[in-house]
């Protein structure tokens, strides 16, 4: 063995050894079918000579965001951000003060806000996340995330990422997978923290997209201004369509937690060779939340995991991840 | 020096040495301001310790396609494909036979076809590239490209890529740049050969996008069907918007050849640090084509390089690439 070969071999060990040999790549997972399915899938698709080997350029993994990689209760974080921006918007446009749904937002009546229709929410989005440049929006979201805290956990929202899912994302990455978010959330909102919090760069955030307008600032410099115009609504059957537009390849692995992820899992699972499709079930009211009809609990409007989805998962061989049973800890700050 | 360090150093030499030291990375370029601008830009943004150093994750280069990396005369290749598909479509839908613009296409009258309006072309696109699954479309385009030949050069269209531009794309890639197409062409058409012909993978093709519909085939397997519905028209000011949606970062280098690329170059050039903006000028009727008002020639409807664009380039410091002067050879089959 020459020195060069020795050096190269050492480098490979350095990169790949950690995941497979010396240490557990998923230390926050309890042993069980979910952990086993993930580890076996990665081995099967990346080990040289494996009959299910996937070439590096085809290694695509997609992750829903809210409720799959971080907390979405009692409200999705982006909606909290929008609600908290309303007073600043009303200051600039005082006419909104007496118009619904802004009147209710300003009243602080949480019960009334919980009854908001999709149209109400769309109106709030339309005034709170548009009209500024994409750079200014990014700065504002970044600033908000640096101080805003979750009402129950009293931690920054970016601390409420699921530690077990961060380990999965990391295992996929060091195994040559390209990780994508495929989320119904707003693209630029998620991009403001996806690289820092998940190691997922902006070009790998597939999301709901609003229009922007190209123009010039007072100094004649080109700017992109966010407009109240929906270009692509990334939910349900639109997720495989968005995956086709953004990637042009079928994923090998997909993770979700609600009926809005069904088609993405279906599309992923229908590919040939080894495919992994998993659903996070929120069944741990003590450490996180328990919600959704799949466990006989009321539908909470966000992250609906219906009995039909549960049956679909069984039928198609999708693995359901029980937070209660499969996760040793939920957050990095859990002991 | 330990063996490991020696081995690593050798690996680095292997990867980076070729481009910078031992051989000319742009052998098909004549020495001149264009070649110099490219080489200096790459050195400046990638050499360790350079004040204009760009971190690897931010190294984004965008390329227009038709007329910038391959021939677009006498007609863009995708339009030729669509025109040649018309007889097969009419066989299935005989009613179209007597309707314009299909009647003219079937007549073979090239002069009449040259007068087609945008609406005519849109109608042809709508019936020739929709109604099939994305996989079937990919197969059909791949099959067509394997045999269809350019009327003048009598070579496959994929042989009509510009050798000097392939060298630029390769130099950028081995220097850690991520290369994207940003084209007004149809996304799935370009994807059918972008990886093979340019080393640009499907997820790095930003283009005009039509809608797809998620559904199921007769065996209940999920499919995506191409619909006659324009989702995103990627020309002019829409190019920076598409770059923001697909990448979320401003490019450091951009290459184009027409007024439809102006905003992309402007947006790229307005970033801080070193930026490279270049325009290919078609001024070589002998080896390729000469067209556009910038050289006092008639506007050909495709790839318009106006005098205004030429002036804009001078004003903004964009480098104009003269095919006649800057390129030693145009195609790989040129001597």
XYZ file of C-alpha atoms in Angstrom:
670
model
C 0.000 0.000 0.000
C 1.526 3.323 -1.025
C 1.391 6.371 1.179
C -1.142 7.964 -1.126
C -3.489 4.998 -0.921
C -3.090 4.910 2.862
C -3.926 8.612 3.054
C -6.983 8.201 0.854
C -8.197 5.178 2.804
C -7.843 7.156 6.005
C -9.886 10.011 4.553
C -12.668 7.621 3.586
C -12.697 6.144 7.075
C -12.894 9.632 8.483
C -15.927 10.456 6.374
C -17.890 7.217 6.350
C -16.587 5.338 9.378
C -18.455 7.392 11.908
C -21.875 6.664 10.499
C -21.636 2.969 10.012
C -19.114 1.447 12.292
C -17.951 3.180 15.395
C -20.989 5.076 16.655
C -24.764 4.943 16.426
C -25.862 7.448 13.750
C -29.311 7.756 15.374
C -28.605 8.008 19.126
C -31.935 9.703 19.914
C -33.934 6.800 18.470
C -35.054 3.763 20.437
C -34.412 0.418 18.805
C -37.506 -0.585 16.868
C -38.944 -0.951 13.361
C -38.621 2.772 12.501
C -34.945 3.089 13.407
C -34.214 -0.249 11.739
C -36.002 0.796 8.531
C -33.926 3.981 8.244
C -30.551 2.350 8.943
C -31.251 -0.550 6.583
C -32.481 1.724 3.803
C -29.327 3.857 3.944
C -27.050 0.789 3.999
C -28.962 -0.898 1.183
C -28.859 2.112 -1.130
C -25.281 3.224 -0.502
C -23.185 0.081 0.143
C -21.022 -0.823 -2.847
C -22.205 -4.009 -4.525
C -25.660 -3.829 -2.928
C -28.384 -4.954 -5.381
C -30.390 -1.874 -4.323
C -27.440 0.532 -4.759
C -28.472 4.066 -5.808
C -25.888 6.207 -7.656
C -24.965 9.390 -5.742
C -26.613 11.795 -8.212
C -29.988 10.039 -7.740
C -29.914 10.080 -3.930
C -32.791 12.428 -3.141
C -34.612 12.605 0.194
C -37.603 14.887 0.796
C -38.900 16.123 4.132
C -42.124 17.868 4.967
C -41.355 20.619 7.491
C -44.078 21.660 10.004
C -44.818 18.678 12.267
C -42.210 16.511 10.555
C -38.939 18.214 11.484
C -40.180 20.771 14.045
C -43.194 21.616 16.222
C -46.350 22.900 14.475
C -48.589 23.308 17.555
C -50.473 25.240 18.778
C -49.918 27.194 15.522
C -47.384 26.835 12.690
C -44.455 29.165 13.405
C -44.914 31.151 10.210
C -48.485 32.006 11.191
C -47.284 33.189 14.616
C -44.767 35.415 12.829
C -47.504 36.865 10.595
C -49.888 37.484 13.506
C -47.152 39.268 15.450
C -46.373 41.463 12.427
C -49.982 42.718 12.203
C -49.562 45.676 14.645
C -46.581 47.004 12.654
C -48.536 46.678 9.405
C -51.609 48.387 10.874
C -49.425 51.290 12.034
C -48.523 51.905 8.395
C -52.019 51.163 7.057
C -54.422 52.367 9.797
C -57.475 51.558 7.654
C -56.962 47.871 8.416
C -57.611 48.428 12.133
C -61.379 48.072 11.777
C -61.416 45.363 9.146
C -61.560 41.633 9.817
C -59.506 39.532 10.304
C -57.097 42.263 11.468
C -59.507 43.554 14.117
C -59.575 40.143 15.767
C -55.794 39.773 15.584
C -55.368 43.136 17.333
C -57.899 42.148 20.012
C -55.608 39.295 21.030
C -58.627 36.962 21.308
C -56.963 33.570 20.703
C -60.252 31.676 20.639
C -61.595 33.877 17.866
C -58.314 33.528 15.968
C -58.553 29.738 16.202
C -61.756 30.035 14.139
C -60.046 31.886 11.260
C -60.948 30.561 7.835
C -58.377 29.869 5.127
C -59.369 33.165 3.545
C -58.686 35.050 6.791
C -55.258 33.485 6.992
C -54.580 34.256 3.346
C -55.495 37.927 3.969
C -53.114 38.070 6.934
C -50.327 36.522 4.852
C -51.046 38.893 1.985
C -50.418 42.017 4.058
C -47.700 40.797 6.429
C -45.228 39.078 4.106
C -45.486 41.201 0.964
C -44.553 44.682 -0.200
C -40.912 44.462 0.931
C -37.804 43.246 -0.910
C -36.809 39.608 -0.494
C -33.681 40.757 1.365
C -35.659 42.889 3.828
C -38.073 40.010 4.416
C -35.167 37.684 5.149
C -33.690 40.154 7.668
C -37.020 40.634 9.398
C -37.677 36.884 9.771
C -34.115 36.315 10.989
C -34.488 39.077 13.567
C -37.831 37.744 14.789
C -36.531 34.180 15.130
C -33.614 35.419 17.238
C -35.955 36.429 20.084
C -39.503 35.032 19.661
C -40.256 32.141 22.000
C -42.719 29.257 21.882
C -45.542 29.845 24.414
C -45.310 26.385 26.009
C -41.644 25.438 25.764
C -40.236 28.935 26.274
C -37.492 28.189 23.784
C -36.666 29.848 20.472
C -38.653 28.266 17.641
C -35.417 27.121 16.013
C -34.670 25.131 19.197
C -37.881 23.168 18.599
C -36.478 21.065 15.789
C -36.804 17.351 16.453
C -33.401 15.986 17.462
C -34.168 12.490 16.006
C -35.030 14.041 12.634
C -31.860 16.169 12.659
C -29.969 12.892 13.065
C -31.815 11.376 10.087
C -31.085 14.450 7.944
C -27.430 14.264 8.946
C -27.191 10.520 8.301
C -28.669 11.029 4.832
C -26.299 13.889 4.089
C -23.117 12.062 5.085
C -24.401 9.102 3.046
C -24.450 11.221 -0.110
C -28.173 12.053 -0.110
C -29.340 15.507 -1.118
C -31.993 16.558 1.410
C -34.897 18.746 0.331
C -37.669 20.368 2.282
C -41.007 19.923 0.498
C -43.270 22.091 2.596
C -46.575 23.924 2.397
C -44.860 26.763 4.278
C -43.620 29.910 2.579
C -40.350 29.399 0.726
C -38.473 32.489 1.907
C -39.651 32.060 5.487
C -38.215 28.532 5.678
C -35.042 29.607 3.861
C -34.313 32.171 6.574
C -33.190 29.333 8.906
C -33.093 26.059 6.892
C -29.347 26.108 6.291
C -28.441 27.084 9.858
C -30.955 24.803 11.565
C -30.963 21.773 9.264
C -27.999 22.129 6.907
C -30.532 22.384 4.057
C -29.419 25.181 1.692
C -31.901 27.640 0.078
C -31.828 25.856 -3.290
C -33.165 22.714 -1.578
C -36.261 24.355 -0.103
C -39.328 23.451 -2.189
C -42.314 25.320 -0.784
C -45.356 27.468 -1.338
C -44.173 30.328 -3.520
C -45.464 33.854 -3.875
C -44.716 36.068 -6.848
C -41.946 38.634 -6.809
C -41.529 41.658 -9.055
C -38.216 42.678 -10.547
C -37.517 46.406 -10.338
C -35.023 49.035 -9.206
C -34.435 50.901 -5.962
C -33.825 54.662 -5.726
C -30.181 54.146 -6.630
C -31.093 52.143 -9.729
C -30.011 48.842 -8.193
C -32.110 45.779 -9.132
C -34.417 44.506 -6.412
C -37.027 41.757 -6.070
C -40.199 42.848 -4.282
C -42.592 40.330 -2.720
C -46.105 40.551 -4.173
C -49.475 39.378 -2.795
C -49.792 36.818 -5.583
C -49.747 33.050 -5.082
C -47.574 31.315 -7.682
C -47.590 27.775 -6.297
C -49.508 26.253 -3.395
C -47.385 23.306 -2.239
C -49.838 20.904 -0.597
C -51.139 17.398 -1.345
C -50.994 16.428 -5.025
C -49.012 19.594 -5.733
C -46.044 18.191 -3.804
C -45.059 15.579 -6.446
C -45.607 18.265 -9.103
C -43.306 20.660 -7.238
C -40.736 17.893 -6.816
C -40.811 17.360 -10.562
C -40.367 21.074 -11.262
C -37.613 21.629 -8.718
C -35.692 18.355 -8.980
C -36.906 16.425 -12.011
C -36.158 13.113 -10.291
C -38.276 10.900 -8.047
C -37.094 10.854 -4.412
C -35.846 7.632 -2.810
C -37.003 8.642 0.650
C -39.836 10.864 1.871
C -40.961 11.910 5.348
C -44.266 13.542 6.260
C -46.849 13.732 9.032
C -50.221 14.548 7.494
C -52.718 13.952 4.703
C -50.978 16.788 2.819
C -47.967 14.486 2.458
C -49.856 11.436 1.132
C -49.157 11.995 -2.561
C -45.475 12.723 -1.936
C -45.081 9.425 -0.066
C -47.114 7.568 -2.697
C -45.032 9.027 -5.550
C -41.785 8.217 -3.729
C -42.887 4.703 -2.782
C -43.950 3.857 -6.352
C -40.388 4.076 -7.680
C -38.426 0.892 -8.304
C -35.632 -0.421 -6.093
C -35.514 0.469 -2.407
C -37.727 3.368 -1.336
C -38.448 4.682 2.145
C -41.715 6.407 3.097
C -42.320 7.429 6.717
C -44.933 9.360 8.704
C -44.395 11.037 12.069
C -47.332 10.374 14.444
C -47.832 12.950 17.186
C -48.832 10.719 20.114
C -46.827 12.193 22.955
C -48.782 14.894 24.789
C -46.256 14.877 27.624
C -43.090 15.654 25.699
C -44.662 17.282 22.612
C -48.305 17.065 21.438
C -50.890 14.397 20.682
C -53.346 15.266 17.928
C -55.315 13.956 15.010
C -58.082 11.444 14.316
C -55.609 8.561 13.841
C -55.511 8.292 17.614
C -59.121 9.198 18.298
C -58.209 12.811 19.093
C -59.880 15.857 17.604
C -58.650 17.226 14.307
C -56.606 20.355 14.964
C -56.756 21.794 11.451
C -52.966 21.660 11.169
C -51.129 18.426 10.487
C -54.158 16.180 10.114
C -53.196 12.521 10.463
C -56.510 10.837 9.621
C -57.479 7.210 10.111
C -57.564 6.928 6.296
C -53.931 8.015 6.133
C -53.082 5.503 8.848
C -54.769 2.706 6.849
C -53.028 3.875 3.679
C -49.683 3.669 5.471
C -50.346 0.065 6.565
C -51.477 -0.916 3.059
C -48.464 0.638 1.331
C -45.838 -0.436 3.823
C -45.050 3.090 4.989
C -43.491 3.142 8.444
C -45.272 5.184 11.102
C -42.878 6.856 13.541
C -44.374 7.054 17.035
C -42.880 10.003 18.892
C -43.774 8.319 22.182
C -42.209 4.963 21.397
C -39.535 5.619 18.778
C -37.880 8.775 20.076
C -35.593 8.675 23.131
C -35.710 12.439 23.259
C -37.671 14.942 21.184
C -35.574 18.133 21.459
C -31.858 18.659 21.845
C -32.542 20.266 25.241
C -34.348 17.138 26.509
C -32.262 15.045 28.902
C 4.882 15.955 6.663
C 2.931 12.828 7.589
C 1.792 10.315 5.010
C -1.787 11.426 5.475
C -0.974 15.050 4.787
C 1.061 14.036 1.745
C -1.818 11.954 0.452
C -4.273 14.781 0.938
C -2.007 17.302 -0.744
C -1.678 14.959 -3.683
C -5.447 14.622 -3.950
C -5.844 18.408 -4.018
C -3.241 18.707 -6.736
C -5.076 16.063 -8.708
C -8.344 17.973 -8.502
C -7.249 21.589 -8.858
C -3.859 21.385 -10.514
C -5.155 20.626 -13.988
C -7.246 23.745 -14.277
C -4.771 26.296 -13.071
C -1.273 25.177 -13.629
C -0.413 22.488 -16.102
C -2.860 22.977 -18.990
C -4.996 25.701 -20.477
C -8.564 25.244 -19.149
C -10.001 27.090 -22.172
C -8.081 25.682 -25.180
C -10.790 26.649 -27.698
C -10.556 30.343 -26.766
C -8.204 32.828 -28.383
C -6.255 35.031 -26.009
C -8.171 38.252 -25.502
C -10.313 40.193 -23.038
C -13.110 37.568 -22.888
C -10.826 34.630 -22.062
C -8.857 36.772 -19.626
C -12.050 37.918 -17.840
C -13.197 34.317 -17.306
C -9.852 32.994 -16.055
C -9.300 35.949 -13.732
C -12.823 35.766 -12.333
C -12.438 32.089 -11.460
C -9.009 32.628 -9.866
C -10.187 35.682 -7.939
C -13.258 33.979 -6.477
C -11.706 30.609 -5.635
C -8.070 31.220 -4.636
C -7.545 30.955 -0.901
C -6.757 34.309 0.643
C -8.135 36.264 -2.324
C -9.995 39.398 -1.173
C -12.785 38.443 -3.603
C -12.975 34.817 -2.380
C -16.474 33.275 -2.626
C -17.323 30.380 -0.282
C -18.149 27.150 -2.168
C -21.853 27.106 -1.226
C -22.341 30.566 -2.808
C -20.606 29.733 -6.096
C -23.503 29.933 -8.540
C -23.153 30.415 -12.296
C -26.156 30.764 -14.620
C -26.245 30.148 -18.362
C -28.899 30.998 -20.882
C -29.249 28.059 -23.263
C -30.380 28.724 -26.894
C -27.729 30.847 -28.599
C -25.505 30.893 -25.509
C -24.414 27.257 -25.179
C -25.740 25.848 -28.486
C -27.060 26.904 -31.900
C -30.512 28.544 -32.057
C -30.682 29.215 -35.819
C -32.537 28.912 -38.125
C -35.026 27.839 -35.423
C -34.637 26.905 -31.743
C -34.260 23.110 -31.502
C -37.335 22.679 -29.325
C -39.497 24.368 -31.945
C -38.114 22.039 -34.631
C -39.040 19.101 -32.398
C -42.576 20.436 -31.957
C -43.047 21.077 -35.684
C -41.866 17.565 -36.506
C -44.304 16.116 -33.962
C -47.307 17.788 -35.637
C -48.029 14.964 -38.161
C -48.169 12.356 -35.359
C -50.500 14.585 -33.339
C -52.767 15.232 -36.339
C -53.014 11.483 -36.947
C -54.563 11.143 -33.486
C -56.626 14.355 -33.739
C -57.583 14.650 -37.458
C -59.718 17.746 -36.767
C -56.529 19.785 -36.469
C -55.619 19.115 -40.107
C -57.647 22.049 -41.434
C -56.983 24.464 -38.600
C -54.166 27.018 -38.506
C -51.352 26.961 -37.603
C -51.346 23.155 -38.083
C -52.428 23.416 -41.725
C -49.351 25.521 -42.517
C -47.032 23.179 -40.594
C -48.348 20.199 -42.610
C -47.884 22.133 -45.869
C -44.162 22.322 -45.175
C -44.121 25.972 -46.292
C -41.105 27.284 -44.346
C -41.676 30.897 -45.379
C -45.204 30.851 -43.998
C -43.958 29.174 -40.819
C -41.371 31.933 -40.369
C -44.308 34.357 -40.064
C -45.930 32.464 -37.168
C -47.060 34.690 -34.318
C -46.350 33.912 -30.671
C -49.906 32.623 -30.398
C -49.351 30.204 -33.299
C -46.249 28.859 -31.614
C -48.039 28.578 -28.289
C -50.822 26.538 -29.979
C -48.240 24.213 -31.510
C -46.519 23.753 -28.143
C -49.862 23.176 -26.435
C -50.738 20.171 -28.572
C -47.294 18.670 -29.194
C -45.743 18.597 -25.726
C -48.766 17.936 -23.517
C -51.158 15.093 -22.797
C -48.441 12.519 -22.083
C -46.664 11.565 -18.855
C -43.404 13.313 -18.034
C -41.592 9.977 -18.483
C -43.084 9.384 -21.949
C -42.184 12.918 -22.976
C -38.606 12.403 -21.839
C -38.364 9.173 -23.852
C -39.788 10.796 -26.951
C -37.396 13.763 -26.836
C -34.441 11.465 -26.178
C -35.403 9.294 -29.143
C -35.839 12.287 -31.450
C -32.476 13.799 -30.453
C -30.746 10.499 -31.231
C -31.484 10.855 -34.960
C -32.725 14.366 -35.896
C -30.100 16.431 -37.699
C -29.551 20.157 -38.118
C -30.403 21.201 -41.725
C -27.177 23.125 -42.315
C -24.546 21.307 -40.294
C -25.948 17.789 -40.794
C -25.004 16.905 -37.248
C -27.154 15.841 -34.307
C -28.461 18.873 -32.415
C -26.569 17.747 -29.314
C -23.336 17.984 -31.367
C -24.063 21.684 -31.904
C -23.071 22.718 -28.409
C -20.379 25.402 -28.385
C -17.062 23.804 -27.473
C -15.732 27.034 -25.858
C -18.812 27.221 -23.616
C -18.473 23.557 -22.629
C -14.956 24.447 -21.490
C -16.289 27.358 -19.416
C -18.960 25.146 -17.847
C -16.312 22.550 -17.024
C -13.875 25.114 -15.611
C -16.618 26.467 -13.356
C -17.603 22.984 -12.213
C -14.100 21.860 -11.281
C -13.677 25.208 -9.493
C -16.589 24.406 -7.192
C -19.267 26.386 -9.024
C -22.777 25.025 -9.365
C -23.864 25.614 -12.970
C -27.508 26.309 -13.766
C -29.321 26.728 -17.035
C -31.699 29.696 -16.889
C -33.544 29.339 -20.162
C -36.767 30.386 -21.822
C -36.921 26.856 -23.255
C -39.180 24.133 -21.852
C -37.797 22.608 -18.670
C -38.338 18.934 -19.458
C -37.095 19.331 -23.031
C -33.762 20.741 -21.843
C -33.536 18.177 -19.054
C -33.672 15.346 -21.592
C -30.030 16.077 -22.558
C -28.608 18.683 -20.119
C -26.802 16.183 -17.921
C -25.361 14.163 -20.811
C -24.440 17.145 -22.983
C -23.374 19.713 -20.381
C -23.017 17.877 -17.061
C -25.883 20.026 -15.763
C -28.257 17.787 -13.763
C -32.080 18.119 -13.958
C -32.332 19.968 -10.633
C -30.134 22.732 -12.092
C -32.357 23.443 -15.105
C -34.405 26.620 -14.486
C -36.746 27.109 -17.430
C -40.201 27.822 -18.736
C -42.498 25.451 -16.869
C -45.848 23.967 -17.837
C -48.279 22.506 -15.344
C -48.474 18.794 -14.644
C -51.340 16.855 -13.123
C -50.836 14.155 -10.520
C -52.932 11.044 -11.133
C -52.842 7.269 -11.524
C -52.325 4.927 -14.469
C -54.467 1.851 -15.166
C -52.458 -0.129 -12.621
C -53.010 2.504 -9.940
C -49.406 3.733 -10.131
C -48.898 7.479 -9.630
C -48.106 9.443 -12.787
C -47.521 13.081 -13.696
C -49.266 14.174 -16.902
C -48.182 17.266 -18.838
C -50.970 19.835 -19.175
C -51.445 22.695 -21.664
C -51.086 25.234 -18.873
C -48.230 27.717 -18.551
C -46.969 27.934 -14.958
C -43.908 30.125 -15.473
C -42.645 31.945 -18.563
C -38.891 32.299 -18.025
C -37.885 35.321 -20.091
C -36.535 38.794 -19.328
C -37.410 40.116 -15.869
C -38.793 36.688 -14.987
C -35.279 35.227 -15.049
C -34.110 36.885 -11.791
C -37.482 35.934 -10.246
C -36.987 32.304 -11.314
C -33.429 32.354 -9.984
C -34.781 33.528 -6.644
C -37.426 30.781 -6.575
C -35.094 27.981 -7.663
C -31.863 28.969 -5.919
C -32.582 31.760 -3.460
C -29.087 33.199 -3.961
C -27.744 35.751 -6.429
C -25.410 34.253 -9.065
C -21.754 35.320 -9.249
C -21.561 34.722 -12.992
C -24.155 34.902 -15.774
C -23.949 34.256 -19.506
C -26.537 35.221 -22.098
C -26.908 36.337 -25.711
C -30.058 38.413 -26.047
C -32.315 41.092 -24.621
C -34.133 38.300 -22.766
C -30.996 37.901 -20.631
C -30.554 41.578 -19.734
C -32.203 41.440 -16.315
C -30.336 38.258 -15.347
C -26.997 39.904 -16.130
C -28.043 43.112 -14.404
C -29.148 41.234 -11.262
C -25.944 39.193 -11.231
C -23.709 42.190 -11.850
C -25.337 44.231 -9.059
C -24.076 41.882 -6.334
C -21.035 42.854 -4.292
C -17.537 41.405 -4.695
C -16.442 39.980 -8.041
C -19.207 39.289 -10.547
C -18.973 38.170 -14.146
C -21.583 39.057 -16.799
C -21.012 38.039 -20.417
C -22.924 38.116 -23.697
C -22.267 35.915 -26.728
C -22.408 37.930 -29.973
C -23.240 35.950 -33.117
C -20.966 37.600 -35.657
C -19.561 34.636 -37.538
C -21.710 33.746 -40.553
C -18.998 31.459 -41.891
C -18.606 29.101 -38.943
C -22.016 29.677 -37.272
C -24.453 32.577 -37.838
C -24.423 36.372 -37.819
C -27.630 38.001 -36.696
C -29.145 40.859 -34.781
C -29.277 44.652 -34.904
C -26.097 45.027 -32.807
C -24.173 44.403 -36.014
C -26.535 46.125 -38.402
C -28.174 42.847 -39.404
C -31.910 42.189 -39.470
C -33.640 41.061 -36.310
C -34.363 37.329 -36.582
C -37.026 37.128 -33.855
C -34.893 34.653 -31.889
C -31.936 35.753 -29.830
C -32.244 39.464 -30.416
C -28.997 41.281 -29.579
C -30.081 44.925 -29.993
C -27.884 48.001 -30.135
C -29.450 49.007 -26.793
C -28.231 45.770 -25.233
C -24.802 46.395 -26.716
C -24.716 49.895 -25.176
C -25.951 48.519 -21.866
C -23.118 45.992 -21.890
C -20.521 48.721 -22.432
C -22.049 50.881 -19.695
C -22.204 48.062 -17.134
C -18.858 46.504 -17.920
C -20.324 43.273 -19.279
C -17.921 41.475 -21.598
C -19.152 40.778 -25.122
C -17.861 37.469 -26.502
C -17.278 37.683 -30.256
C -17.643 34.237 -31.795
C -15.495 35.368 -34.721
C -12.640 36.768 -32.662
C -12.764 34.967 -29.321
C -13.420 31.382 -30.336
C -10.689 29.263 -31.942
C -13.308 26.714 -32.851
C -17.079 26.732 -32.433
C -17.985 23.032 -32.363
C -16.070 19.995 -31.130
C -16.050 18.673 -34.721
C -14.330 21.843 -36.016
C -10.631 21.426 -36.763
